[in-house]
mmCIF file of C-alpha atoms in Angstrom:
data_model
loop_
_atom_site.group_PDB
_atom_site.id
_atom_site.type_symbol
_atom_site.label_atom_id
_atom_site.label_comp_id
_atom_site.label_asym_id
_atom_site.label_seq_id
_atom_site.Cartn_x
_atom_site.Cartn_y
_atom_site.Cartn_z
ATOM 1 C CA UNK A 1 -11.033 18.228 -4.580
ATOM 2 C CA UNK A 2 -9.229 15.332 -6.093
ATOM 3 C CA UNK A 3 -7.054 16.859 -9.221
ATOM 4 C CA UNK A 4 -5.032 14.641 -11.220
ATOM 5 C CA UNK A 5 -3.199 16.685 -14.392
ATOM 6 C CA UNK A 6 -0.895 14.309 -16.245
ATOM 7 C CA UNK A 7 -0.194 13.061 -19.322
ATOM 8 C CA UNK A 8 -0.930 9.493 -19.187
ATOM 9 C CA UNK A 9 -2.709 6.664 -20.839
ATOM 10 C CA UNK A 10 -5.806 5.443 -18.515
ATOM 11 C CA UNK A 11 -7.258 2.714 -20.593
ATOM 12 C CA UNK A 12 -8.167 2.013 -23.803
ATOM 13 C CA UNK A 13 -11.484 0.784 -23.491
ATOM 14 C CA UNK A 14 -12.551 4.705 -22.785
ATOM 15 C CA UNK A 15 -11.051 5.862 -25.469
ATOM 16 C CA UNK A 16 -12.390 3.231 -27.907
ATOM 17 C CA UNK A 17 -15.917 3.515 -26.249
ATOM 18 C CA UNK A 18 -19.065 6.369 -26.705
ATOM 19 C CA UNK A 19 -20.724 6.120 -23.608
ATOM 20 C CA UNK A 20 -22.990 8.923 -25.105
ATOM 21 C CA UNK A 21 -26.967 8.093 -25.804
ATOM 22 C CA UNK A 22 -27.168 4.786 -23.771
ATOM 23 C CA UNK A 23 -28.384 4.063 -20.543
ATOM 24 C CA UNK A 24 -27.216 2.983 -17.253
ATOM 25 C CA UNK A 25 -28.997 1.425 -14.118
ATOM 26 C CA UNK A 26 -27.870 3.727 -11.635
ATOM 27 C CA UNK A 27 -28.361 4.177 -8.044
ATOM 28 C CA UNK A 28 -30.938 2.175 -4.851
ATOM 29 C CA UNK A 29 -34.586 0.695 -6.080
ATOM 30 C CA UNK A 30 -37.397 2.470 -5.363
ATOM 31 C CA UNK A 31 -38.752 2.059 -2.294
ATOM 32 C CA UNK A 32 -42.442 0.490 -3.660
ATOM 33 C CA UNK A 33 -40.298 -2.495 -5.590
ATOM 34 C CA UNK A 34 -38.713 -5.026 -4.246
ATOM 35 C CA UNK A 35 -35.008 -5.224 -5.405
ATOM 36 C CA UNK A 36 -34.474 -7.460 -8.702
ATOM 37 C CA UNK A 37 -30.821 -8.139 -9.636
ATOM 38 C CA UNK A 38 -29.745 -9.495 -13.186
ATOM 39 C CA UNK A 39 -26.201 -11.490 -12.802
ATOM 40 C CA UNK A 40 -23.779 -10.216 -15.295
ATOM 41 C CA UNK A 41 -21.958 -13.074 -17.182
ATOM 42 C CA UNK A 42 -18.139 -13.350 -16.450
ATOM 43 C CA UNK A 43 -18.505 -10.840 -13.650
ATOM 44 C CA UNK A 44 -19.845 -12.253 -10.782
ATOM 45 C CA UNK A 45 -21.696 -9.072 -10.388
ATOM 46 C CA UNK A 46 -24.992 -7.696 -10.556
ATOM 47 C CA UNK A 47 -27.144 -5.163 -11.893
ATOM 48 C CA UNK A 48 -30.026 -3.397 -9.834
ATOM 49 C CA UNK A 49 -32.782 -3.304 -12.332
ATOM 50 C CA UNK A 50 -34.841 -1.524 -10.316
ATOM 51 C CA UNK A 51 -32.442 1.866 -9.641
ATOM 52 C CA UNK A 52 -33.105 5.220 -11.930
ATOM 53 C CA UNK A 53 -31.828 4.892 -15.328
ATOM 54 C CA UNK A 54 -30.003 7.754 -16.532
ATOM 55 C CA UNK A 55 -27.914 8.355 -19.865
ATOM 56 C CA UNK A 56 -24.439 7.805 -19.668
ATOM 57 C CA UNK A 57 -22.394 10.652 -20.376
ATOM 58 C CA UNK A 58 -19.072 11.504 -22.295
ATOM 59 C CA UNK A 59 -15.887 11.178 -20.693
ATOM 60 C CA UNK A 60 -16.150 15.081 -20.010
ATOM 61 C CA UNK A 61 -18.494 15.006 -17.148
ATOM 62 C CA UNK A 62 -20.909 18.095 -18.441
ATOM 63 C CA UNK A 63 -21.679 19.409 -14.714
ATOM 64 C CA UNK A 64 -17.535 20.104 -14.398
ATOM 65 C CA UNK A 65 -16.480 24.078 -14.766
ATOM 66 C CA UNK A 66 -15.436 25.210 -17.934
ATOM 67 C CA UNK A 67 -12.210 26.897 -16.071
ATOM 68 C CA UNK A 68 -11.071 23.532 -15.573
ATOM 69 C CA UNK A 69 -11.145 21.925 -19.304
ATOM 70 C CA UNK A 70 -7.921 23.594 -19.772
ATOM 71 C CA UNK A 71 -4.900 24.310 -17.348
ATOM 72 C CA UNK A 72 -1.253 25.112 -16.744
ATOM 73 C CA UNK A 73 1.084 22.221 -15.829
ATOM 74 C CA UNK A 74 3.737 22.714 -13.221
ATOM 75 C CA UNK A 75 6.392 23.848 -16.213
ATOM 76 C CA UNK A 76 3.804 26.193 -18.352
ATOM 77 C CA UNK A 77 2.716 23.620 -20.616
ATOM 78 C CA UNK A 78 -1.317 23.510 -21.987
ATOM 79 C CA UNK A 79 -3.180 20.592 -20.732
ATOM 80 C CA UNK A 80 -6.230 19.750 -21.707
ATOM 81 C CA UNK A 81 -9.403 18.017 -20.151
ATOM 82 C CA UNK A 82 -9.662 14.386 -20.816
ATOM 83 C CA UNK A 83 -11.841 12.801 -18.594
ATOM 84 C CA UNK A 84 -14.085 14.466 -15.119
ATOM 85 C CA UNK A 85 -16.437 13.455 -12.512
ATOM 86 C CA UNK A 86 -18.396 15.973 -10.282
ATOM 87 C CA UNK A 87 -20.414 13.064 -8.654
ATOM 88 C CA UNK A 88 -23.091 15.293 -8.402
ATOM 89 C CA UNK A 89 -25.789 12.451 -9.329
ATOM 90 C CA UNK A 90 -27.810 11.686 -6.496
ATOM 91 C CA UNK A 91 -28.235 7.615 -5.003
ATOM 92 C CA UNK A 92 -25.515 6.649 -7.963
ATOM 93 C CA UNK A 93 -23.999 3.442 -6.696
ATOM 94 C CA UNK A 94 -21.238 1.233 -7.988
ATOM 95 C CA UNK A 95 -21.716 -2.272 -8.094
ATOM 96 C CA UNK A 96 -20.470 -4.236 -11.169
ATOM 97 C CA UNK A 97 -21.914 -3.049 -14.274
ATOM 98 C CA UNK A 98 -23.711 -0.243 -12.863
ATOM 99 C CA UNK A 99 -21.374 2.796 -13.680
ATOM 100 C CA UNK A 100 -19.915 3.491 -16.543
ATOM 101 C CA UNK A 101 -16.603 4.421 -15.626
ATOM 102 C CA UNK A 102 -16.355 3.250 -11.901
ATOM 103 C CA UNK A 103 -16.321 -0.097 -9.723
ATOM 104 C CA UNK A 104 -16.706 -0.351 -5.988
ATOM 105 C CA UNK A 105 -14.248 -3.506 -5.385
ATOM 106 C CA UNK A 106 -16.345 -6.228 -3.125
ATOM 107 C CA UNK A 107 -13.912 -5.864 0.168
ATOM 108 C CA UNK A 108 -16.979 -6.896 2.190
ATOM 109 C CA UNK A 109 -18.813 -3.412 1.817
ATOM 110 C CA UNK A 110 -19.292 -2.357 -1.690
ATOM 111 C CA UNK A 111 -22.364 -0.646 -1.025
ATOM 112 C CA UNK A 112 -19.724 1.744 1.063
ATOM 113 C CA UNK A 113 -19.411 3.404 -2.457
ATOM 114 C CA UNK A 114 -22.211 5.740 -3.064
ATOM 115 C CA UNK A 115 -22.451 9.394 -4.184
ATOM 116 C CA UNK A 116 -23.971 11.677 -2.271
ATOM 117 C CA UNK A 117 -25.174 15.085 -4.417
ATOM 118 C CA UNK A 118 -22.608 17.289 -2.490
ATOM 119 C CA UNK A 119 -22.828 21.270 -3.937
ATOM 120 C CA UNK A 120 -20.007 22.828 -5.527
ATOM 121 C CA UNK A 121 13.320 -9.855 7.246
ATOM 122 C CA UNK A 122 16.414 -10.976 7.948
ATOM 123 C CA UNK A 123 18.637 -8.546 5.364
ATOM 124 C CA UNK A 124 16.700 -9.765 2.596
ATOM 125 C CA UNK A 125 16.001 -7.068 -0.154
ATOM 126 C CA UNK A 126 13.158 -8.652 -2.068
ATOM 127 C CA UNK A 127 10.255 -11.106 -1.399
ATOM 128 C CA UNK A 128 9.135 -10.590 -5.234
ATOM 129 C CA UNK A 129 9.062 -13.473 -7.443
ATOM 130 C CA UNK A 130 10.268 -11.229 -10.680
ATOM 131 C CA UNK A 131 8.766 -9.751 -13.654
ATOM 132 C CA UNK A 132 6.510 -12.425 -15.917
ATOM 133 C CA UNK A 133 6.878 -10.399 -18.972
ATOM 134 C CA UNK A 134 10.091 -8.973 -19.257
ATOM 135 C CA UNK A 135 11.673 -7.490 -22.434
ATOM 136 C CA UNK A 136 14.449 -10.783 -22.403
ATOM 137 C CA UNK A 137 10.739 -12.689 -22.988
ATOM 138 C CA UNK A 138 12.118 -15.346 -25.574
ATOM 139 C CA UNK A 139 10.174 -15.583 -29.118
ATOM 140 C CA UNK A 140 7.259 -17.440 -28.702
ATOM 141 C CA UNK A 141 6.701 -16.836 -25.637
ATOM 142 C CA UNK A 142 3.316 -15.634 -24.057
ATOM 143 C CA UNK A 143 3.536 -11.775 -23.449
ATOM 144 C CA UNK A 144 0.825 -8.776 -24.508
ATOM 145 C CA UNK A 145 3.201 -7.123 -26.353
ATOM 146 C CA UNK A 146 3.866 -4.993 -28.656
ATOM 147 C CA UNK A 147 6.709 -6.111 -30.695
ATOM 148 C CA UNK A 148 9.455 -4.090 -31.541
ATOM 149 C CA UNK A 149 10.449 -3.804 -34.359
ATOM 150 C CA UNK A 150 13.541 -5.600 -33.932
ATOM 151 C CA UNK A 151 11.107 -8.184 -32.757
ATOM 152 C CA UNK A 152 11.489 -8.257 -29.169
ATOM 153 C CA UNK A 153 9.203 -6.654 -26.222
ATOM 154 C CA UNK A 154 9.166 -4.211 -24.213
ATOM 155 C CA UNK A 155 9.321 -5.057 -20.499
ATOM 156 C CA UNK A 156 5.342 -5.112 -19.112
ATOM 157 C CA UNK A 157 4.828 -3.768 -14.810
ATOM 158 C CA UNK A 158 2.204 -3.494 -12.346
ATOM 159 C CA UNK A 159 2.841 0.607 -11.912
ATOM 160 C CA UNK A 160 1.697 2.680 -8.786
ATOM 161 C CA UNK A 161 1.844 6.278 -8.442
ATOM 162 C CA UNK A 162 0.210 7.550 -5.115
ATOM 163 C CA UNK A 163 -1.348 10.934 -5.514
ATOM 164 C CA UNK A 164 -1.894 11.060 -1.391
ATOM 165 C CA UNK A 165 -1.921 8.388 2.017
ATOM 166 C CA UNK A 166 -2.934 10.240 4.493
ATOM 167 C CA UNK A 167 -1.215 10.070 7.917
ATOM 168 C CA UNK A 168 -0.798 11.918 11.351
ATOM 169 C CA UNK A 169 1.178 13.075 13.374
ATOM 170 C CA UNK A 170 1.228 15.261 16.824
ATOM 171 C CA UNK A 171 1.991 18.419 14.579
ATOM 172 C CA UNK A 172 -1.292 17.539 12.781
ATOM 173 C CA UNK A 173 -1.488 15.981 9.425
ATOM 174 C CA UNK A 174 0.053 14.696 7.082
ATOM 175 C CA UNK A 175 -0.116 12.955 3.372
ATOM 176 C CA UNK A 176 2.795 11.103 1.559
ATOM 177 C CA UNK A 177 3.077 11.295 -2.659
ATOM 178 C CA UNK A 178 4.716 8.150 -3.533
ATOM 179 C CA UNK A 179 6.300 6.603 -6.713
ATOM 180 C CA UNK A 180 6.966 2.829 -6.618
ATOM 181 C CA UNK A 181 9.991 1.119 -8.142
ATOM 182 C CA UNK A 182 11.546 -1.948 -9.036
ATOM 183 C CA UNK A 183 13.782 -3.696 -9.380
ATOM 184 C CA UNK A 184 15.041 -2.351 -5.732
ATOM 185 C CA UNK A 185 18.853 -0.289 -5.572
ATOM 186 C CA UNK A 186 20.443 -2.258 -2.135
ATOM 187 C CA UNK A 187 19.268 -0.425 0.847
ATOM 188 C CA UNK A 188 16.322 1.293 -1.342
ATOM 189 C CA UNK A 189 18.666 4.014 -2.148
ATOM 190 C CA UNK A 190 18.047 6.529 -4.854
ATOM 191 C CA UNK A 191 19.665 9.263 -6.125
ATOM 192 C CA UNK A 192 18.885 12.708 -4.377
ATOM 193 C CA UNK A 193 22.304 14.614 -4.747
ATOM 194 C CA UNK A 194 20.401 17.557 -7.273
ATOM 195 C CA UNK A 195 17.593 19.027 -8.321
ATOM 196 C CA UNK A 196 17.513 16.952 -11.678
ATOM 197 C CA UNK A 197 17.269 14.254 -9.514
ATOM 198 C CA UNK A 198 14.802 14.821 -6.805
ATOM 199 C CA UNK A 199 13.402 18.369 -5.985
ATOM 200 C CA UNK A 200 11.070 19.840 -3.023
ATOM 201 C CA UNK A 201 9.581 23.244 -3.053
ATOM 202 C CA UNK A 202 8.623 25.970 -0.773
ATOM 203 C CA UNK A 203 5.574 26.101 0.194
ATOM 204 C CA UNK A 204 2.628 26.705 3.203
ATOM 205 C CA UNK A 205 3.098 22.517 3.398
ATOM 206 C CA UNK A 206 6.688 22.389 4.458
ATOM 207 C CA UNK A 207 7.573 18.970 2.185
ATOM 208 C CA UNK A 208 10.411 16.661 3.029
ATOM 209 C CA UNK A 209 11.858 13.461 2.285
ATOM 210 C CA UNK A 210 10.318 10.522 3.732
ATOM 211 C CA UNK A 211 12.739 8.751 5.450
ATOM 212 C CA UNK A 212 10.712 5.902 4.309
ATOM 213 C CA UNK A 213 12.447 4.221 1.369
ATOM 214 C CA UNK A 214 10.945 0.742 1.259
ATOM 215 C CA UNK A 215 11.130 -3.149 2.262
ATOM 216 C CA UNK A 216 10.822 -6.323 0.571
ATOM 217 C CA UNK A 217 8.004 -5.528 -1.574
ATOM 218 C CA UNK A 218 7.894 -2.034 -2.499
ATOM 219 C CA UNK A 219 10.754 0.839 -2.617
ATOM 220 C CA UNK A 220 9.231 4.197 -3.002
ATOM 221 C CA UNK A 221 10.522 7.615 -3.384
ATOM 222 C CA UNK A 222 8.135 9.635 -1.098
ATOM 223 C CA UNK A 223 7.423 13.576 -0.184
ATOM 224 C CA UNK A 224 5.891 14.213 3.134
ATOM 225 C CA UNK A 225 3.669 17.631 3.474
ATOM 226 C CA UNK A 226 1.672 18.834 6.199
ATOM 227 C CA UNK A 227 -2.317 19.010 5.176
ATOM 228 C CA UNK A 228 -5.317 21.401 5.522
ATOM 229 C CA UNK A 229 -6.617 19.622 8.668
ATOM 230 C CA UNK A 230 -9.953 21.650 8.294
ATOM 231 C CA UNK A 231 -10.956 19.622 5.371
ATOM 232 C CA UNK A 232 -10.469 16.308 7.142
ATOM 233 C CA UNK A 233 -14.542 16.015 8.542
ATOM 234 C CA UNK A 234 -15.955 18.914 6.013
ATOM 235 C CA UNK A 235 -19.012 18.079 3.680
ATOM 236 C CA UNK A 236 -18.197 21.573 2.364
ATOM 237 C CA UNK A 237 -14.468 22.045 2.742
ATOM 238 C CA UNK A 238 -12.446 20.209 0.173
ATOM 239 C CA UNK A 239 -8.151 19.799 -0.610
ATOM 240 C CA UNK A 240 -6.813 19.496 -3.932
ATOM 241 C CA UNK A 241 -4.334 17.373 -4.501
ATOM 242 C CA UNK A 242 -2.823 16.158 -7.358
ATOM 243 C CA UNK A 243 0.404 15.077 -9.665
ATOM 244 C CA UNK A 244 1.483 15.788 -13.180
ATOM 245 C CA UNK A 245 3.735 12.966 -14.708
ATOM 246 C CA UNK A 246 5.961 12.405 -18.448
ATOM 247 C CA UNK A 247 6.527 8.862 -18.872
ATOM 248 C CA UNK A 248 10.127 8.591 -19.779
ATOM 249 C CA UNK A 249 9.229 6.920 -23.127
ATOM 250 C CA UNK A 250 8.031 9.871 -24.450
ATOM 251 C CA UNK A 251 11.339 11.612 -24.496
ATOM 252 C CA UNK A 252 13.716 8.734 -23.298
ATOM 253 C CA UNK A 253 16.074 7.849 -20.614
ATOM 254 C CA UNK A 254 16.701 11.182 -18.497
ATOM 255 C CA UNK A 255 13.380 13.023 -19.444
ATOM 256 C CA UNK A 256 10.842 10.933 -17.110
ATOM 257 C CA UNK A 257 9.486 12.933 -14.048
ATOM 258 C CA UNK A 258 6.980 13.096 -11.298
ATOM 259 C CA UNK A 259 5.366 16.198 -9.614
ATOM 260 C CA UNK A 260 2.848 16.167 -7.106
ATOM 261 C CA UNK A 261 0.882 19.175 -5.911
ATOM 262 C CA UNK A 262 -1.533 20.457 -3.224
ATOM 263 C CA UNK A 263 -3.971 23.140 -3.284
ATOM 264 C CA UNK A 264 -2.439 23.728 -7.105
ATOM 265 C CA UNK A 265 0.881 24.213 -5.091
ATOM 266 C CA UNK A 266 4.357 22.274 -6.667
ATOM 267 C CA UNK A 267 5.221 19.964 -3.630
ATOM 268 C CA UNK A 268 8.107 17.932 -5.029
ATOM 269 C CA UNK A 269 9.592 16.282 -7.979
ATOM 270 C CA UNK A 270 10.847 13.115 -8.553
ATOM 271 C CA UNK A 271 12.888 11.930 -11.992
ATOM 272 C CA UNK A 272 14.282 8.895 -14.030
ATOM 273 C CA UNK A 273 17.828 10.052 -13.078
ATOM 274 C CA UNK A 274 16.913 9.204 -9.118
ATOM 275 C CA UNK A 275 16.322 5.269 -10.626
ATOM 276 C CA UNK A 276 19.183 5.299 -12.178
ATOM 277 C CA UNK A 277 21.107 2.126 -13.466
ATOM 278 C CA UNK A 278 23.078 0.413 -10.337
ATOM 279 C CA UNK A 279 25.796 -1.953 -10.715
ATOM 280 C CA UNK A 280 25.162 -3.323 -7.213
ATOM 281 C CA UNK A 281 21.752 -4.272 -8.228
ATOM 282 C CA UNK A 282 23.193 -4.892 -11.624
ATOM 283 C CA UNK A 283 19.570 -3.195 -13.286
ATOM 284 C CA UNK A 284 19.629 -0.835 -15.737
ATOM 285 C CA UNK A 285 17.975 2.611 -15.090
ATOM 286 C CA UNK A 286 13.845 2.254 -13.911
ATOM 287 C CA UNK A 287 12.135 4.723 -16.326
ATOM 288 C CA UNK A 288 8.657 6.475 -14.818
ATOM 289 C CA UNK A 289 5.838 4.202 -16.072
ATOM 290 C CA UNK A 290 3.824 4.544 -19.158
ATOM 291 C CA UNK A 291 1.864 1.632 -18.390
ATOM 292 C CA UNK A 292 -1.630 2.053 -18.523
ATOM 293 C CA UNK A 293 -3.268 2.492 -14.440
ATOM 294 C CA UNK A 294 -6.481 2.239 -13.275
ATOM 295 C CA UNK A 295 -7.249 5.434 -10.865
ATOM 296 C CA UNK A 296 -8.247 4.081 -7.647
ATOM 297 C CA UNK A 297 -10.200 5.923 -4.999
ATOM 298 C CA UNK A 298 -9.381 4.062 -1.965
ATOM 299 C CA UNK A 299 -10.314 4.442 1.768
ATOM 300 C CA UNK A 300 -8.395 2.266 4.299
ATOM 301 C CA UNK A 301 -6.071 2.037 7.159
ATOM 302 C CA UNK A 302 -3.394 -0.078 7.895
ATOM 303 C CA UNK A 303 -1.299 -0.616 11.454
ATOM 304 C CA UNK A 304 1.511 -0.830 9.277
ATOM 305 C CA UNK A 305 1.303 2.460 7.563
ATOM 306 C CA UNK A 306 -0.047 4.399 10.379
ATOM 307 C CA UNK A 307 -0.555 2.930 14.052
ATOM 308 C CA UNK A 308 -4.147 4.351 15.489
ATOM 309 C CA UNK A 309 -6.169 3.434 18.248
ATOM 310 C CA UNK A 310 -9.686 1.984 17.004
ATOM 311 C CA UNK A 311 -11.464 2.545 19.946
ATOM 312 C CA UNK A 312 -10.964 6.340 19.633
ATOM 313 C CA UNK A 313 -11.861 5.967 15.973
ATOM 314 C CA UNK A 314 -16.016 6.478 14.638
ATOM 315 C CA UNK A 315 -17.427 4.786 12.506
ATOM 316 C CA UNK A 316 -18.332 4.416 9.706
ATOM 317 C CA UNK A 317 -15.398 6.977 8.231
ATOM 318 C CA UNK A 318 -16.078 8.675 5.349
ATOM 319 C CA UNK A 319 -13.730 9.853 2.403
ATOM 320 C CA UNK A 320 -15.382 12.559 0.612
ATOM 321 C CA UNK A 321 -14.527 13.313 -3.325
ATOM 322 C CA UNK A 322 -15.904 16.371 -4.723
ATOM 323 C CA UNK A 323 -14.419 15.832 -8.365
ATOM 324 C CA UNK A 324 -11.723 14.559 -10.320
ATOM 325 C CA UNK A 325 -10.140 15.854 -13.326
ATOM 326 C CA UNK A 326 -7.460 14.001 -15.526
ATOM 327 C CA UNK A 327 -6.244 16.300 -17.844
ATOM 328 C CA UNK A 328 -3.313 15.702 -21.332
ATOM 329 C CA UNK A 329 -0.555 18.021 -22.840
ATOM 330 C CA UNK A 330 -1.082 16.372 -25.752
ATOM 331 C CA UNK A 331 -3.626 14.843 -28.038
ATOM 332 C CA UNK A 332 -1.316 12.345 -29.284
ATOM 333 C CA UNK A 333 -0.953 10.739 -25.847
ATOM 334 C CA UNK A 334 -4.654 10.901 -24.700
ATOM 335 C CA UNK A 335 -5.969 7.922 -22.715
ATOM 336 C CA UNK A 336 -4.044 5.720 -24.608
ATOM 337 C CA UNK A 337 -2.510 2.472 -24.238
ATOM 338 C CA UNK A 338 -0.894 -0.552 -26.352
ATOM 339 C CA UNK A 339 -3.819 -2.823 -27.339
ATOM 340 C CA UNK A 340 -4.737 -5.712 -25.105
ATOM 341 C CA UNK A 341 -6.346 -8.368 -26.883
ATOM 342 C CA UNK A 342 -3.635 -11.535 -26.298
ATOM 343 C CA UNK A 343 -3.786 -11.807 -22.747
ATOM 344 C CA UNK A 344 -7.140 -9.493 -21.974
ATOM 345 C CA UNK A 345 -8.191 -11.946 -19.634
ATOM 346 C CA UNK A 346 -5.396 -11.997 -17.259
ATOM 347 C CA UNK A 347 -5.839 -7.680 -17.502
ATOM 348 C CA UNK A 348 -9.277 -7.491 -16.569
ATOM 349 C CA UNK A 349 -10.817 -10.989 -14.721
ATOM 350 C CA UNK A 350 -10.334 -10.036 -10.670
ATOM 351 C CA UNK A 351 -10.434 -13.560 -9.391
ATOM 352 C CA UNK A 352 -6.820 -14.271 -11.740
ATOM 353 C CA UNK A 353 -4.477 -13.619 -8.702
ATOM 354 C CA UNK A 354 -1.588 -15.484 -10.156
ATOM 355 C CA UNK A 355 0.237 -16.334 -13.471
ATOM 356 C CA UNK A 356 -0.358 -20.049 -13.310
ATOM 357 C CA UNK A 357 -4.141 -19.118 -12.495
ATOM 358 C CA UNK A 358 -4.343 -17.469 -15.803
ATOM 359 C CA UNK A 359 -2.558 -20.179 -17.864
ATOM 360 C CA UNK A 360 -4.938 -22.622 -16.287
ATOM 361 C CA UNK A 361 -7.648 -20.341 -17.247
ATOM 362 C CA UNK A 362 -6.382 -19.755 -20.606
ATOM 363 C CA UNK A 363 -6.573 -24.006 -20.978
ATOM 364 C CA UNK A 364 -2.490 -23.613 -21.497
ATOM 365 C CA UNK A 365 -0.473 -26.387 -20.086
ATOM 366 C CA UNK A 366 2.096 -24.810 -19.122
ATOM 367 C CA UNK A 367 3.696 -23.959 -16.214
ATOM 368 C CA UNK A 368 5.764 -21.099 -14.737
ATOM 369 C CA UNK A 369 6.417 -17.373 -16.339
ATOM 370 C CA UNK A 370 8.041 -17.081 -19.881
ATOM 371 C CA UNK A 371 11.139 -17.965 -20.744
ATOM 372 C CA UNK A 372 13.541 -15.549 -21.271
ATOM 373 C CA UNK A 373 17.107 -14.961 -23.022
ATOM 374 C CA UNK A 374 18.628 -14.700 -18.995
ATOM 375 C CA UNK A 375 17.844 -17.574 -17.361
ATOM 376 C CA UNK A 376 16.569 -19.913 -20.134
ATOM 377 C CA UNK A 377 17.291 -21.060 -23.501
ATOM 378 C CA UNK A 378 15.815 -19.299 -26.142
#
């Protein structure tokens, strides 16, 4: 079981959205048609219009238990169900436009995706160019937004929170629960001296620090826990895990924090405090995201993240989900995020891999990220 209980915004197209009373084309053709595919504009997609149609459902899948539409965060707090997904329809596929709510991304294999009906470098600390839209943006200035209301912005980031990478070791296996960060401290240092700065809890899964803290495109504050190994290859057998997370604008600097959990279980916590400001670095203090994130269901390997032997390896590998449950504290935070209408294209066209790609998109001449109050001339 994938859990994820957090307050977060997720996007705002769900929350603007009924998906109730319309209809989806859903799942493989039947077998006495030939397959007929409709090309959705903008996309680059298509559309099977030959699979089942079923209704689309509200953000509430209605197959998930009712014992889940309300829990217990880590500190006591009510949370409430804001968005499930049993994937108990059978054949359901995800090719663009064909779910409401999910998108298998075309790495070669999209029809990979599928439900299946399952029952119950040389001392150098960064290689990042820098943030485009910063809160130093100058007036004018292409950024999303919003404005203050001193009129300036509020810095704009590409967040990642891992709920789980699996890896393995001779003891068995393993997951890390990752936050990412930036700007980096020198050395990818945080701050770990007390518990209001980084915290890891008893339990059957005997979590640590990872020793790994980062290179010259990520720093991370990680946990490492041992796993359930008995789930790993079970079509019946499933893990929870999970993370509950305040953004630290909700309560400001010194209230942001990250928990992860397995099998319901507290593993370890991470807060603003660890990000603190650092003259070295000369940044200020990196808050915990309240950027809106997609959730990502992703099933890969790397050699960098984990070295394996692929000729002792079968495939194809399966990742199995049984459900996943996003749940709120609060109704006044619930899949919510600012409003993207000034840049939507750059937020939601795939092939846009770079700034100057989206300018030259947009039909702007201009070249380079914003100017801003630091480096430029306002």
């Amino acid at each position: 079981m994938v859990s994820v209980f957090a307050a977060y915004p997720i996007a705002q197209h769900y929350a603007d959205h009924s998906y109730t009373n319309t209809t989806s084309y859903i799942g493989p053709p039947s077998a006495s048609t030939p397959k007929s595919n409709t090309t959705i504009a903008g996309s680059g997609g298509l559309i099977n219009q030959n699979a089942p149609k079923i209704s689309h459902r509200a953000l509430v899948d209605p197959d998930t238990p009712k014992t889940f539409l309300t829990k217990k965060g880590v500190n006591g707090e009510q949370m409430t169900l804001v968005f499930s997904d049993e994937f108990n329809v059978e054949g359901r596929t995800f090719y663009t436009g064909e779910d409401p709510f999910w998108e298998a991304v075309d790495l070669h294999c999209p029809i990979a995706a599928i439900t299946s009906g399952l029952p119950g470098y040389n001392n150098v600390l960064s290689y990042l160019p820098g943030q485009r839209l910063s809160a130093c943006t100058c007036p004018g200035e292409n950024h999303p937004g919003p404005v203050l209301a001193d009129g300036s912005f509020p810095g704009r980031s590409a967040s990642e929170i891992d709920i789980f990478e699996a890896t393995s070791q001779t003891s068995g296996g393993q997951i890390s629960q990752t936050a990412q960060w930036a700007p980096f401290n020198p050395a990818y240092s945080y701050l770990n001296a007390t518990t209001d700065e980084v915290e890891y809890y008893e339990s059957p899964f005997d979590t640590k620090a990872n020793t790994y803290k980062g290179g010259i495109y990520q720093q991370g504050t990680s946990g490492l826990s041992n796993t359930n190994v008995s789930t790993y290859d079970s079509t019946t057998s499933f893990a929870m895990y999970g993370l509950e997370y305040v953004p630290t604008y909700m309560g400001g600097a010194g209230t942001g924090k990250i928990t992860w959990l397995q099998e319901d279980l507290p593993m370890w916590t991470v807060t603003d405090k660890a990000m603190a400001a650092n003259s070295v670095a000369k940044v200020s203090m990196r808050p915990v995201t309240g950027e809106p994130m997609y959730m990502i269901l992703n099933h890969g390997m790397s050699q960098g993240f984990q070295p394996f032997d692929v000729t002792k390896l079968t495939f194809p590998a399966a990742m199995r989900i049984r459900n996943l449950v996003p749940a709120d504290k609060s109704a006044k935070y619930r899949l919510r995020s600012p409003p993207i209408s000034k840049n939507a294209n750059a937020y939601y066209n795939m092939n846009l891999t770079t700034y100057q790609q989206f300018l030259t998109e947009s039909g702007s001449t201009l070249e380079g990220f914003p100017k801003n109050r630091l480096i430029d001339t306002c």
